[in-house]
Short mmCIF file of C-alpha atoms in Angstrom, two decimals:
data_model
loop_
_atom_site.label_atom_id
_atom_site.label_comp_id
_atom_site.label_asym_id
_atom_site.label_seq_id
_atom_site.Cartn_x
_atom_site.Cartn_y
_atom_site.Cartn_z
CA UNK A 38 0.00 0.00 0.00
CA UNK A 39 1.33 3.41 -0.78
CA UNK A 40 1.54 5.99 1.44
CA UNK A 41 -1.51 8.43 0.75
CA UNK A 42 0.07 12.01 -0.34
CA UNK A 43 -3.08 14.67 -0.29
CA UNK A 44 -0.54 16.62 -2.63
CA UNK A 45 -0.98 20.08 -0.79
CA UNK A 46 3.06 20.64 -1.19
CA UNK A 47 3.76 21.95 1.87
CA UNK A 48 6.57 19.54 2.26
CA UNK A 49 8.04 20.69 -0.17
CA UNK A 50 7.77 24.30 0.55
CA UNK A 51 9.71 23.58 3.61
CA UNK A 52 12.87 21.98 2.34
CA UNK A 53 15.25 24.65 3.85
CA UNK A 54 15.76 22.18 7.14
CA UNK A 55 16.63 19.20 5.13
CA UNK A 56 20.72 19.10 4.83
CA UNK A 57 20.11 16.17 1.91
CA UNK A 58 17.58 18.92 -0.63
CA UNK A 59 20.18 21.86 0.08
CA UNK A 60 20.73 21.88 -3.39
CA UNK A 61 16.98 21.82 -4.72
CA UNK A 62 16.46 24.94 -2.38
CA UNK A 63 15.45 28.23 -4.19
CA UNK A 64 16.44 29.62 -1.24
CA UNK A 65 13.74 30.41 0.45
CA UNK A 66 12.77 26.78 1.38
CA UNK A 67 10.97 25.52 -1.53
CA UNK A 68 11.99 22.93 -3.72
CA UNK A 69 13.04 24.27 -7.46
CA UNK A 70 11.09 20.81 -8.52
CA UNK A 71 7.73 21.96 -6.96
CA UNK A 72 5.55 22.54 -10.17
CA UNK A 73 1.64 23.70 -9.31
CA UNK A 74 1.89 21.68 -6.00
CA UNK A 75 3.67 18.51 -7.92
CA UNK A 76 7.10 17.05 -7.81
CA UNK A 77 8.29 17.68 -11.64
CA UNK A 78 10.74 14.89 -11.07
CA UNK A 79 8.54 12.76 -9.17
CA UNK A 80 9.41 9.66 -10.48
CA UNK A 81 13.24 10.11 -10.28
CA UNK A 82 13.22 12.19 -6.79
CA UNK A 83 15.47 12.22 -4.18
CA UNK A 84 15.28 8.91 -2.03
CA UNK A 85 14.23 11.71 1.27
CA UNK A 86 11.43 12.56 -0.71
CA UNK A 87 9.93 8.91 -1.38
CA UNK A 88 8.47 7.88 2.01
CA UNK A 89 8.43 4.17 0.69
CA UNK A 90 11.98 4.04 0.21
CA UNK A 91 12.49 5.38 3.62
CA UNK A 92 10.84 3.07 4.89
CA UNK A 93 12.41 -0.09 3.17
CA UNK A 94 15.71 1.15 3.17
CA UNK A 95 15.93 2.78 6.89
CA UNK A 96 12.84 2.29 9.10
CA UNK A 97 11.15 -1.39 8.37
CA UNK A 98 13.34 -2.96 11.29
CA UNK A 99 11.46 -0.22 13.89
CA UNK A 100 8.31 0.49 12.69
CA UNK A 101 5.42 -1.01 11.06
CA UNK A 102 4.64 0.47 7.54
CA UNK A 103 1.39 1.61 9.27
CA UNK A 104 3.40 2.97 12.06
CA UNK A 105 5.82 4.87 9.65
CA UNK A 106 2.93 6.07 7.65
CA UNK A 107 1.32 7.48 10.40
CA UNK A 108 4.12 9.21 11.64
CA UNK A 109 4.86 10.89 8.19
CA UNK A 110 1.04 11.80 7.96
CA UNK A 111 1.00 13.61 11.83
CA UNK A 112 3.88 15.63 10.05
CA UNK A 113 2.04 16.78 7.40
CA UNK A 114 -0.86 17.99 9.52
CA UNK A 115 1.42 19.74 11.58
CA UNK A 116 2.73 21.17 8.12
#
């Protein structure tokens, strides 16, 4: 199951914080890839921005996908 993106942006609007997207920073925090709320190089972003990968590669040993998930979505309310 994929992780259910309302694609509002905001995460991407808020990149500034994220050592790993320094370079995709306009420099004021949003991504130079953010396209009318969309990732123009969605299917070749950065592995930070694919919260499936993270979760494979870095978090499946801690969490439950359903735990991860939820995690990730109580950020982007927050957002």
């Amino acid at each position: 199951m994929p992780f259910s993106c309302s694609k509002c942006g905001e995460c991407c609007r808020r990149i500034d914080k994220i050592p790993q997207l320094a370079a995709f920073d306009t420099g004021n925090g949003i991504c130079i890839h953010l396209k009318n709320n969309l990732c123009d190089i969605y299917d070749h972003r950065p592995e930070i921005c694919n919260v499936e990968a993270m979760y494979e590669k870095y978090f499946a040993g801690r969490f439950t996908r359903e735990e991860f998930y939820a995690m990730n979505e109580a950020v982007c309310e927050k957002l």
